[in-house]
mmCIF file with all atom_site columns, C-alpha atoms in Angstrom:
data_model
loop_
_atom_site.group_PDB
_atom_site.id
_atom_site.type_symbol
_atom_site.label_atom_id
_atom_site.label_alt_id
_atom_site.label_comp_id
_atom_site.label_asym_id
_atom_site.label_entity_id
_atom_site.label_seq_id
_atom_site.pdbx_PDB_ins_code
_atom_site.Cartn_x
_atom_site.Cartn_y
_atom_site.Cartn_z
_atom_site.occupancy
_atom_site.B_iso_or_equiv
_atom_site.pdbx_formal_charge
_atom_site.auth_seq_id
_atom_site.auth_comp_id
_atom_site.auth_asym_id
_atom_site.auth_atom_id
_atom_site.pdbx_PDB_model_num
ATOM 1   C CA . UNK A 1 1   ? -55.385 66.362 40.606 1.00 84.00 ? 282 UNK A CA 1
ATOM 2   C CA . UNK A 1 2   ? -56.164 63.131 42.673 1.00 89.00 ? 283 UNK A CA 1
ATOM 3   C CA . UNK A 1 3   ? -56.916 63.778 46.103 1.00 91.00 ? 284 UNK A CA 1
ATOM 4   C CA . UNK A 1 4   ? -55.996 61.469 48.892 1.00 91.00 ? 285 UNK A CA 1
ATOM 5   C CA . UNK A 1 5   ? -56.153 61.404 52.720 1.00 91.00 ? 286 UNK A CA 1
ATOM 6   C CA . UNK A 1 6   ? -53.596 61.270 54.873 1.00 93.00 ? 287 UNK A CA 1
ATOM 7   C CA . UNK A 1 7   ? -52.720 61.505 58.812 1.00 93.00 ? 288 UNK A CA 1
ATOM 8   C CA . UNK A 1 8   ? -49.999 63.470 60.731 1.00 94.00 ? 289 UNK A CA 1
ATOM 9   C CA . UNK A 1 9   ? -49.323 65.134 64.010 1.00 93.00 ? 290 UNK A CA 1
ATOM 10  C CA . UNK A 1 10  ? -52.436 63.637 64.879 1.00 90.00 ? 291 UNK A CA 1
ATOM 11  C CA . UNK A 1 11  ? -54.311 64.782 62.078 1.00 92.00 ? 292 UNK A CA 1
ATOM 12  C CA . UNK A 1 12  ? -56.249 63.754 58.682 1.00 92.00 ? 293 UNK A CA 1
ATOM 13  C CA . UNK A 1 13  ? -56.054 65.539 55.843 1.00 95.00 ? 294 UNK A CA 1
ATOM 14  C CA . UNK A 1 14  ? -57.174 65.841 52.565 1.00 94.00 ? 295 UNK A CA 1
ATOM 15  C CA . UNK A 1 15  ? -54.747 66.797 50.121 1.00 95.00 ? 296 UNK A CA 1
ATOM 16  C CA . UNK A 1 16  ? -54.203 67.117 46.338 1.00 94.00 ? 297 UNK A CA 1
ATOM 17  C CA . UNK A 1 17  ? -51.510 64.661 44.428 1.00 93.00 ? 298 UNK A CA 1
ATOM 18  C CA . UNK A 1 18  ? -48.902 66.703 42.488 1.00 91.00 ? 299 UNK A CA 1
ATOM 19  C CA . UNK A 1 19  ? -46.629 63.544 41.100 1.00 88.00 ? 300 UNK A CA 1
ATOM 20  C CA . UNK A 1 20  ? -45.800 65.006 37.219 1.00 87.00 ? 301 UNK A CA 1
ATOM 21  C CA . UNK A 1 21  ? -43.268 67.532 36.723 1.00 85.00 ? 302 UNK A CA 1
ATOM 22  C CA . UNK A 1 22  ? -45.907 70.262 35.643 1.00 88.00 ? 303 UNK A CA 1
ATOM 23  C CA . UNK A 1 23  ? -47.602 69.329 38.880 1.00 89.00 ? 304 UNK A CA 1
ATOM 24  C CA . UNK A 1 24  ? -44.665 70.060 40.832 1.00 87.00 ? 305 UNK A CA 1
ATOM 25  C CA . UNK A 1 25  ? -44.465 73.359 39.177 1.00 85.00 ? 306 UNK A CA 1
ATOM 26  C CA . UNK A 1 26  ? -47.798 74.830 39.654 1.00 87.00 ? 307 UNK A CA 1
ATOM 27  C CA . UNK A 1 27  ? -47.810 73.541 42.731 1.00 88.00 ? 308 UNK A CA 1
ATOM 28  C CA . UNK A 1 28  ? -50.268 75.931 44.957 1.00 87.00 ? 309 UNK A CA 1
ATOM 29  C CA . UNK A 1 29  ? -49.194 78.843 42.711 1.00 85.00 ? 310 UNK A CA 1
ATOM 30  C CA . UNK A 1 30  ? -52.857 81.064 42.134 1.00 83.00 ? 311 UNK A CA 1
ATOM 31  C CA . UNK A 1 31  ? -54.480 79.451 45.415 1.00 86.00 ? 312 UNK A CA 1
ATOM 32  C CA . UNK A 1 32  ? -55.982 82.451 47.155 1.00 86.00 ? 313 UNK A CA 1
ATOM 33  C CA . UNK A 1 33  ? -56.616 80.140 50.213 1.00 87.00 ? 314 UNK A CA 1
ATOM 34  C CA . UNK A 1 34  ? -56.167 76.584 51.807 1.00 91.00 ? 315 UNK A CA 1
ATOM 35  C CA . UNK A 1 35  ? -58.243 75.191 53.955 1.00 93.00 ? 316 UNK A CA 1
ATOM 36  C CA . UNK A 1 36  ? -56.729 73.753 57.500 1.00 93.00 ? 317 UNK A CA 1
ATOM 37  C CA . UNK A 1 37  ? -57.481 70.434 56.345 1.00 94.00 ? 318 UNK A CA 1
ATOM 38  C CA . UNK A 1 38  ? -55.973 70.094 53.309 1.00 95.00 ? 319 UNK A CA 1
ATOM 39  C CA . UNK A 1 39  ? -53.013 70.665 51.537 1.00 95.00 ? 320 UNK A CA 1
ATOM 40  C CA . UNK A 1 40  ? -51.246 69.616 48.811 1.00 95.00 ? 321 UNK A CA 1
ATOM 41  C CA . UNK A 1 41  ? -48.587 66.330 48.587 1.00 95.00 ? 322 UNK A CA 1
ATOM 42  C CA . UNK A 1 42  ? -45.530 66.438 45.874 1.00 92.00 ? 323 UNK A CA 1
ATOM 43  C CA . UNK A 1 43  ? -44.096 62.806 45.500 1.00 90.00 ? 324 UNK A CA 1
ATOM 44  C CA . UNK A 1 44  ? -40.506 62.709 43.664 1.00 85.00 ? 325 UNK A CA 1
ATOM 45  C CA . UNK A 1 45  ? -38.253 59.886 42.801 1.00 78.00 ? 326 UNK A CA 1
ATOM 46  C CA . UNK A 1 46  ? -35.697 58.950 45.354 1.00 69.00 ? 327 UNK A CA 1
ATOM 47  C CA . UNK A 1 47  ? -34.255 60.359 48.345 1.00 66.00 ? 328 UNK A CA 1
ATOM 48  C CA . UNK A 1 48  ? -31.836 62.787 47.433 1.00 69.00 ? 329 UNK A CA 1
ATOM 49  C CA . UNK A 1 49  ? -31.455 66.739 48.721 1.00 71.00 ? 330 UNK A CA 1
ATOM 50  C CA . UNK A 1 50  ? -33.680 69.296 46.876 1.00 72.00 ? 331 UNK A CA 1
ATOM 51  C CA . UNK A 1 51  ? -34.548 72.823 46.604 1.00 72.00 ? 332 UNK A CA 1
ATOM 52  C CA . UNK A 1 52  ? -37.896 73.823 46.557 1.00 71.00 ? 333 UNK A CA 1
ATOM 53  C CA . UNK B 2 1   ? -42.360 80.127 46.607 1.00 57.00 ? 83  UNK B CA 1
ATOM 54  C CA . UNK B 2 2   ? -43.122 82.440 43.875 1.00 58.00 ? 84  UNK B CA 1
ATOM 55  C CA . UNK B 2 3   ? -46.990 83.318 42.823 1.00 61.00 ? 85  UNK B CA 1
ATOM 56  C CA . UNK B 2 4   ? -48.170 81.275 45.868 1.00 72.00 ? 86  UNK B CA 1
ATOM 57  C CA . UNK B 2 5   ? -50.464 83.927 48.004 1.00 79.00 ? 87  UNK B CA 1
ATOM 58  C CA . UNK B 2 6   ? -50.403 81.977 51.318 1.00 86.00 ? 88  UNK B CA 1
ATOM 59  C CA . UNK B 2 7   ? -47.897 81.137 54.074 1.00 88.00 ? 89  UNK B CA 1
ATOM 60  C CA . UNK B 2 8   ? -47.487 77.716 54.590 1.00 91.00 ? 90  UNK B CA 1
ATOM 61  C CA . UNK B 2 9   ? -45.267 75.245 56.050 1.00 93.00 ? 91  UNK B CA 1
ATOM 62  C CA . UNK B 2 10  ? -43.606 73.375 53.718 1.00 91.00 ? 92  UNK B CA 1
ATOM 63  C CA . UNK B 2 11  ? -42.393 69.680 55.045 1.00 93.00 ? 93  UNK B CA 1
ATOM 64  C CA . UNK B 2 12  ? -39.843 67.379 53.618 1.00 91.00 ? 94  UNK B CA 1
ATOM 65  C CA . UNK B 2 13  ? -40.623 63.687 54.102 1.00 91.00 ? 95  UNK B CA 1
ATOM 66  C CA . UNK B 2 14  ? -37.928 61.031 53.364 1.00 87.00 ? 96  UNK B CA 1
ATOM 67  C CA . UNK B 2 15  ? -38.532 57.178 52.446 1.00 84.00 ? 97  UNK B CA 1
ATOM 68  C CA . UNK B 2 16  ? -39.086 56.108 56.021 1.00 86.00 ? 98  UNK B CA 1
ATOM 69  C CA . UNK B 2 17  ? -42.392 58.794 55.951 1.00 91.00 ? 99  UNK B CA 1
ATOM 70  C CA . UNK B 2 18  ? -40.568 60.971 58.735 1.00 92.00 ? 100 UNK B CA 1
ATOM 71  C CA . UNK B 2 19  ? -40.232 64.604 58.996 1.00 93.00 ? 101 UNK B CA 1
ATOM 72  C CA . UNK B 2 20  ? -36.545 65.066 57.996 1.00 90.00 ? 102 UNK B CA 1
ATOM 73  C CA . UNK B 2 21  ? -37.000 69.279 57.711 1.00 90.00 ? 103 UNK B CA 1
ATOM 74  C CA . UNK B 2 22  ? -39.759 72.082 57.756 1.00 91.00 ? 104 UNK B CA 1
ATOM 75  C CA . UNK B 2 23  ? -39.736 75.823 56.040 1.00 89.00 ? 105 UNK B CA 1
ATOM 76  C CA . UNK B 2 24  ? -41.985 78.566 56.925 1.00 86.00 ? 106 UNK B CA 1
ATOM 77  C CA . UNK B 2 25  ? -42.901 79.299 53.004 1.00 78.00 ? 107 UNK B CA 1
ATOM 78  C CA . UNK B 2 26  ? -43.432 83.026 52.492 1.00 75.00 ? 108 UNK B CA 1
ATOM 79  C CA . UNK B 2 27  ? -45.789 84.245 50.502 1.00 71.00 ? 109 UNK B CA 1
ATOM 80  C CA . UNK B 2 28  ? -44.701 85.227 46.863 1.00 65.00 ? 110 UNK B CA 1
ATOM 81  C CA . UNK B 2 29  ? -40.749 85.123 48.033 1.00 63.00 ? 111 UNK B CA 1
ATOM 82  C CA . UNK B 2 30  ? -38.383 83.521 45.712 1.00 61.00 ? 112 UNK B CA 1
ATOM 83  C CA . UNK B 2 31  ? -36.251 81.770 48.017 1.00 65.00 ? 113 UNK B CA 1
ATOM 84  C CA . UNK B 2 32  ? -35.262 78.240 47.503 1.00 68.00 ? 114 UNK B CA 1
ATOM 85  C CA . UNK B 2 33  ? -35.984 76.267 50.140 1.00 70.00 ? 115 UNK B CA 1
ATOM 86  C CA . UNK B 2 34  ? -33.435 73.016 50.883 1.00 71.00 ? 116 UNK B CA 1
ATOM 87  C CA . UNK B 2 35  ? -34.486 69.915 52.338 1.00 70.00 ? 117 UNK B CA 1
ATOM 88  C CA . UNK B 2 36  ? -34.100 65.810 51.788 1.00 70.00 ? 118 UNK B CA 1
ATOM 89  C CA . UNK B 2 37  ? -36.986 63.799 50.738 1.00 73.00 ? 119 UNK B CA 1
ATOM 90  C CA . UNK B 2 38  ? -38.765 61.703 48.590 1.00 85.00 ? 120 UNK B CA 1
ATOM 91  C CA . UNK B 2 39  ? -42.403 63.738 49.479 1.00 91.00 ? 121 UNK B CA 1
ATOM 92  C CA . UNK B 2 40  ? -42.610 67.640 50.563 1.00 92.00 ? 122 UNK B CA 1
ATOM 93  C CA . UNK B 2 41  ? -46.081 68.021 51.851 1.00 94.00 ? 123 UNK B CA 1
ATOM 94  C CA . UNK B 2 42  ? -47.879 71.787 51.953 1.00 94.00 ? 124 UNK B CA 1
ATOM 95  C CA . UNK B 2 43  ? -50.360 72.638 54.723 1.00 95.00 ? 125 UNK B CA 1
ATOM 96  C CA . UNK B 2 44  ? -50.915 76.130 55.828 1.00 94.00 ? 126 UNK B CA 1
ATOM 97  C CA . UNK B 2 45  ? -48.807 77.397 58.199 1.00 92.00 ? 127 UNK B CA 1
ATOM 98  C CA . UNK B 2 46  ? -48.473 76.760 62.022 1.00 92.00 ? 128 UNK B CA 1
ATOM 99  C CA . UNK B 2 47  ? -49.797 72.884 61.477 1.00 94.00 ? 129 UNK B CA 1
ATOM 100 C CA . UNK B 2 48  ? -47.839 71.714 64.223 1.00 94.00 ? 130 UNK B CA 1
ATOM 101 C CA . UNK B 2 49  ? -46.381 69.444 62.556 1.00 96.00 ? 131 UNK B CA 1
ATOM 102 C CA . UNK B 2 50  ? -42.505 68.327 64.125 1.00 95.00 ? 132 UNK B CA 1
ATOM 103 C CA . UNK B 2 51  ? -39.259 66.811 62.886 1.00 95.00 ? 133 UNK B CA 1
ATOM 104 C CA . UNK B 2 52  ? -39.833 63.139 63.371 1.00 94.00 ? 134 UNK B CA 1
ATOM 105 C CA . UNK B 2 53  ? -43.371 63.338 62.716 1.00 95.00 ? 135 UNK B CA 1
ATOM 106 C CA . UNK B 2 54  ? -44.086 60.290 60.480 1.00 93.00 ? 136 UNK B CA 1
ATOM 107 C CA . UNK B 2 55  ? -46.425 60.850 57.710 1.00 93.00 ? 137 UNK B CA 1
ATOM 108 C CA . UNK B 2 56  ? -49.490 58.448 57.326 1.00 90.00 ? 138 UNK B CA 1
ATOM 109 C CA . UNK B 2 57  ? -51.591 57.332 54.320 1.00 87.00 ? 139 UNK B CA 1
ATOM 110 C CA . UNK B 2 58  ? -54.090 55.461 56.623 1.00 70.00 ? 140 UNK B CA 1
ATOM 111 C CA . UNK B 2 59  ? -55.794 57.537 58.670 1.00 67.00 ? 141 UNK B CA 1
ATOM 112 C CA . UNK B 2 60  ? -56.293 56.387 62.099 1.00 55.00 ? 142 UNK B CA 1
ATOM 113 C CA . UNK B 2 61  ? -59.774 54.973 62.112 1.00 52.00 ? 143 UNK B CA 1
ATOM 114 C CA . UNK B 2 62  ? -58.538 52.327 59.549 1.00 52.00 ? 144 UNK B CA 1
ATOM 115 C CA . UNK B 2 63  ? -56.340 50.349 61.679 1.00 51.00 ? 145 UNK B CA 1
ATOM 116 C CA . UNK B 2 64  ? -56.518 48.016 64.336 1.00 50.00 ? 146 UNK B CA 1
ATOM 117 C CA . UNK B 2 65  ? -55.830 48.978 67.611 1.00 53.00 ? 147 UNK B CA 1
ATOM 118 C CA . UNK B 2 66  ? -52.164 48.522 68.611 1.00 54.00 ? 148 UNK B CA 1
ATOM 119 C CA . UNK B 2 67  ? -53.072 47.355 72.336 1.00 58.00 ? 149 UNK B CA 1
ATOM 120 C CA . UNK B 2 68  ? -55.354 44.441 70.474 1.00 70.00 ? 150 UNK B CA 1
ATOM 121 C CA . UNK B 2 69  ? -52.892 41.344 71.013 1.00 78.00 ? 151 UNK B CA 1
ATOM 122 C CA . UNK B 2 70  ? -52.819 38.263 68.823 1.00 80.00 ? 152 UNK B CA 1
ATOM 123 C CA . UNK B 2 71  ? -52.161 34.912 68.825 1.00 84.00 ? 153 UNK B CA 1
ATOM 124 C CA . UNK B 2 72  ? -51.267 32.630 65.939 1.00 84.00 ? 154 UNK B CA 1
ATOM 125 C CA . UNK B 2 73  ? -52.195 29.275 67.017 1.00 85.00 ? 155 UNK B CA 1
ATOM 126 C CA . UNK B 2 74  ? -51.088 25.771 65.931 1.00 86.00 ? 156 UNK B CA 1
ATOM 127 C CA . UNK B 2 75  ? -53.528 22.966 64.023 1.00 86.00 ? 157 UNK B CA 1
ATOM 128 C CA . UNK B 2 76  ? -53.590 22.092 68.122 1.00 87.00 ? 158 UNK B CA 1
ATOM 129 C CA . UNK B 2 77  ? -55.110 25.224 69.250 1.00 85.00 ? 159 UNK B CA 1
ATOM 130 C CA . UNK B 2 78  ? -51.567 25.707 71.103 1.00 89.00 ? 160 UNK B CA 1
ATOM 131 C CA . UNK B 2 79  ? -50.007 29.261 71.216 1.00 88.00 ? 161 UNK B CA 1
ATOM 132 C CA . UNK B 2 80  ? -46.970 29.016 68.481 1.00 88.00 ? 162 UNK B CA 1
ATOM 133 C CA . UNK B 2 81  ? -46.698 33.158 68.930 1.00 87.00 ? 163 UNK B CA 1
ATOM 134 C CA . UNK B 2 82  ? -48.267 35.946 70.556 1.00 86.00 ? 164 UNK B CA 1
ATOM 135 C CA . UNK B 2 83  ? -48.514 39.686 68.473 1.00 83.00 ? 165 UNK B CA 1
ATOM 136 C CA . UNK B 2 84  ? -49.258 43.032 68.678 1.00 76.00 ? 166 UNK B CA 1
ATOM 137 C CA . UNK B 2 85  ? -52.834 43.364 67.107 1.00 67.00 ? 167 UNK B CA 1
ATOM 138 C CA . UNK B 2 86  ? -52.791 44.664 63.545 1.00 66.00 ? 168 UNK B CA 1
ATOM 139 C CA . UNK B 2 87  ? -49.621 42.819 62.492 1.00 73.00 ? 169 UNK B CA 1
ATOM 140 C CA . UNK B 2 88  ? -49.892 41.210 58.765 1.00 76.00 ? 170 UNK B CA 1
ATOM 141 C CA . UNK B 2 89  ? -49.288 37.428 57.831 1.00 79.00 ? 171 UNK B CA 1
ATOM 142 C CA . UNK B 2 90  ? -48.562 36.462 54.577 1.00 86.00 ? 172 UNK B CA 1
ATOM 143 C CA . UNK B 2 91  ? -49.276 32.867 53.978 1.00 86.00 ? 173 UNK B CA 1
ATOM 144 C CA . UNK B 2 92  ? -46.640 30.642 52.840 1.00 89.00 ? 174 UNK B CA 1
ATOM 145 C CA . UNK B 2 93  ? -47.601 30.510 49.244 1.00 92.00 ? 175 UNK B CA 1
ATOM 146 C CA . UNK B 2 94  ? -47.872 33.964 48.681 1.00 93.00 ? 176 UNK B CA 1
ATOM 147 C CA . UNK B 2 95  ? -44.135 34.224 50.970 1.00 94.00 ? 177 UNK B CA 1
ATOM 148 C CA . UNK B 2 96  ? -42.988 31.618 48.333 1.00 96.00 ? 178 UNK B CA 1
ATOM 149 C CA . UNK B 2 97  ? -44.189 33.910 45.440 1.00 95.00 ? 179 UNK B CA 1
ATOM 150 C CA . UNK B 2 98  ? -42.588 37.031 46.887 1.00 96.00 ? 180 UNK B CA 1
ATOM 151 C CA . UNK B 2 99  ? -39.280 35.872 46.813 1.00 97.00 ? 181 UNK B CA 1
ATOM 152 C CA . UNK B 2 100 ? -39.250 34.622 43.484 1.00 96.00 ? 182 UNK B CA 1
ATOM 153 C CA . UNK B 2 101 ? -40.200 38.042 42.510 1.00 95.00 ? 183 UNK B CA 1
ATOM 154 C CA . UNK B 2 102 ? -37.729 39.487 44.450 1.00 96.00 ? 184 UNK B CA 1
ATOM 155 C CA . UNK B 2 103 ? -34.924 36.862 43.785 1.00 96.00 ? 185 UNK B CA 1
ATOM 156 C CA . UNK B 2 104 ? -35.668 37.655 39.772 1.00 95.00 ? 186 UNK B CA 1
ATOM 157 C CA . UNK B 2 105 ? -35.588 41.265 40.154 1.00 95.00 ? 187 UNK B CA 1
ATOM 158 C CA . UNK B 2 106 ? -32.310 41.113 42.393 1.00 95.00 ? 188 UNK B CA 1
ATOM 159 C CA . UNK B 2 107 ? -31.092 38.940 39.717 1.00 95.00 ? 189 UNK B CA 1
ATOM 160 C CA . UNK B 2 108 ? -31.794 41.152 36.460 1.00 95.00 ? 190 UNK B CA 1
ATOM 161 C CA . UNK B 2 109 ? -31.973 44.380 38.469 1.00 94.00 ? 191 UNK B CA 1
ATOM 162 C CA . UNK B 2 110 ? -34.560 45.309 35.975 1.00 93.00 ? 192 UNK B CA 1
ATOM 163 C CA . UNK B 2 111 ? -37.001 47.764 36.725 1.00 93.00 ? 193 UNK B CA 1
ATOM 164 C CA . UNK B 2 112 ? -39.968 45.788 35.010 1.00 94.00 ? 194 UNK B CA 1
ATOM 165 C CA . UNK B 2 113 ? -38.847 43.041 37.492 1.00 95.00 ? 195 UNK B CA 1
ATOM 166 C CA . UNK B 2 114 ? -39.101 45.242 40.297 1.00 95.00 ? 196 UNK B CA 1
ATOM 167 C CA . UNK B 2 115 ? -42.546 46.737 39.313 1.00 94.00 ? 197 UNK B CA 1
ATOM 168 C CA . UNK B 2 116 ? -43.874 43.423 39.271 1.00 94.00 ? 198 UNK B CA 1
ATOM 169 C CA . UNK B 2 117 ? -42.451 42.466 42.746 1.00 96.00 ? 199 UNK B CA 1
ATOM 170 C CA . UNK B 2 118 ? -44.323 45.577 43.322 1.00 95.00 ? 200 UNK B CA 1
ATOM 171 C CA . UNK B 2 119 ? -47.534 44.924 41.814 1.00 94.00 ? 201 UNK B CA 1
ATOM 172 C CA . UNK B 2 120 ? -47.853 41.592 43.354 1.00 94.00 ? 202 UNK B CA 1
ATOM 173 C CA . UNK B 2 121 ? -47.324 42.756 46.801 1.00 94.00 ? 203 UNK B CA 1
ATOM 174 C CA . UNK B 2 122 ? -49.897 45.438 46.589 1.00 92.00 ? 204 UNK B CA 1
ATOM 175 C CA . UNK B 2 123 ? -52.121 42.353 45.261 1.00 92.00 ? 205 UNK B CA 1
ATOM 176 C CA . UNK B 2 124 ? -51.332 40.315 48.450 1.00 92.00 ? 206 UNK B CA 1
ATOM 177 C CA . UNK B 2 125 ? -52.020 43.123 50.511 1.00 89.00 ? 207 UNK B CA 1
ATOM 178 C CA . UNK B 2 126 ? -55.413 44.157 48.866 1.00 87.00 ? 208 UNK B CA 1
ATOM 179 C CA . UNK B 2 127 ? -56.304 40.424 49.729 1.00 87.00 ? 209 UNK B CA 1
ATOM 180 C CA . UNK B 2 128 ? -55.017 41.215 53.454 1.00 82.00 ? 210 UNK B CA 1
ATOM 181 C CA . UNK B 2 129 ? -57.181 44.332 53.381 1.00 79.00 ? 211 UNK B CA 1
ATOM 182 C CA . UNK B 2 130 ? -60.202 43.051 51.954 1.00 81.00 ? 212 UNK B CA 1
ATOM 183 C CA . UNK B 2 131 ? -60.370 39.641 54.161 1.00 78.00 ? 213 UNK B CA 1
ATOM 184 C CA . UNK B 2 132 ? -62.782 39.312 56.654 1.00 76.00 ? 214 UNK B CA 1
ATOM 185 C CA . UNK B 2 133 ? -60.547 38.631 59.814 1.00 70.00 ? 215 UNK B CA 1
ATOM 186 C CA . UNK B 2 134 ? -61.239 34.688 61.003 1.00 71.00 ? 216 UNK B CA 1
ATOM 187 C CA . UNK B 2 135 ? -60.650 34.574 64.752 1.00 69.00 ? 217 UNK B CA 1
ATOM 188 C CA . UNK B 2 136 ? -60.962 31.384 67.032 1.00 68.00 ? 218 UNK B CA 1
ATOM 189 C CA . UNK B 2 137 ? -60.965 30.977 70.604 1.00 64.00 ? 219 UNK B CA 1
ATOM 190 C CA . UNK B 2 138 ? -57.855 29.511 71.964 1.00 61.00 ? 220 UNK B CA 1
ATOM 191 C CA . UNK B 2 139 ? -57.587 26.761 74.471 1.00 62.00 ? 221 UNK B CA 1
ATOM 192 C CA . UNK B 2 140 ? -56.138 29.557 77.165 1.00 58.00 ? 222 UNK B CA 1
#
């Protein structure tokens, strides 16, 4: 997955692109750890209410 | 969030990048967790990350300085407008293109239209990136 960098709260990090619906499924599912600088960023069309 | 081993805090992020909501994810639960938002953004948990937060995809050390303050001068060297530091200018040619992008696309309301309103601003803005700022002195 692509990785990009981002800021907030006052700080960067580096975190994995999930933008395709199997993306969005796996998700962090597996992960045994993350570090405190990463994380991971899902990007969905539009604005609307969703469950997660 | 089922399968998923650590806690985390899980963000919702709406158009405007802000923090619209934030759910302490347990590990391996299966409860749905509601929020509004085009992005929902995983960290581990206890980021300190607020409502209201915006979210950022240029890192500080990127940017100008907001205290930096700018002038844009007239072919006189006179002050025509003073500016926070950082702000962007578009020249009038590439205004002139961006709204007959946008005028077609608002037109046809067709998607390609609006992708390549979209393309052509991310050109412009590459070219904004990727120019060497010119500065002169002015006459004050």
């Amino acid at each position: 997955m692509k990785k990009i960098k981002i800021q907030i709260a006052g700080k960067v990090y580096t975190v994995e692109l999930a933008e395709t619906e199997g993306q969005h499924e796996s998700g962090l599912q597996g992960r045994k750890e993350l570090k405190d600088n990463e994380g991971m960023l899902f990007v969905f069309d539009g604005n609307e209410s969703r469950s997660f | 969030m089922k399968d998923t081993d650590i806690p985390l805090d899980i963000i919702f992020i709406n158009d405007d990048l802000e923090v619209t909501t934030i759910h302490k994810g347990k590990p391996n639960s299966i409860e749905l967790l509601e929020g509004e938002g085009s992005y929902v953004l995983e960290l581990n948990q206890d980021s300190g990350v607020k409502v209201g937060d915006e979210l950022d995809f240029e890192p500080e050390n990127k940017r100008i300085k907001k205290t930096d303050k700018m002038l844009v001068l007239d072919s006189g060297g006179e002050v025509q407008m003073e500016l926070d530091g950082g702000e962007r200018i578009f020249s009038r040619k590439h205004t002139k293109t961006l709204i007959q992008f946008a005028k077609k696309a608002a037109t046809t309301d067709n998607e390609n239209d609006y992708k390549a309103l979209g393309k052509r601003m991310f050109k412009f803005l590459d070219i904004q990136s990727n120019t060497t700022p010119e500065y002169v002195e002015s006459k004050n």
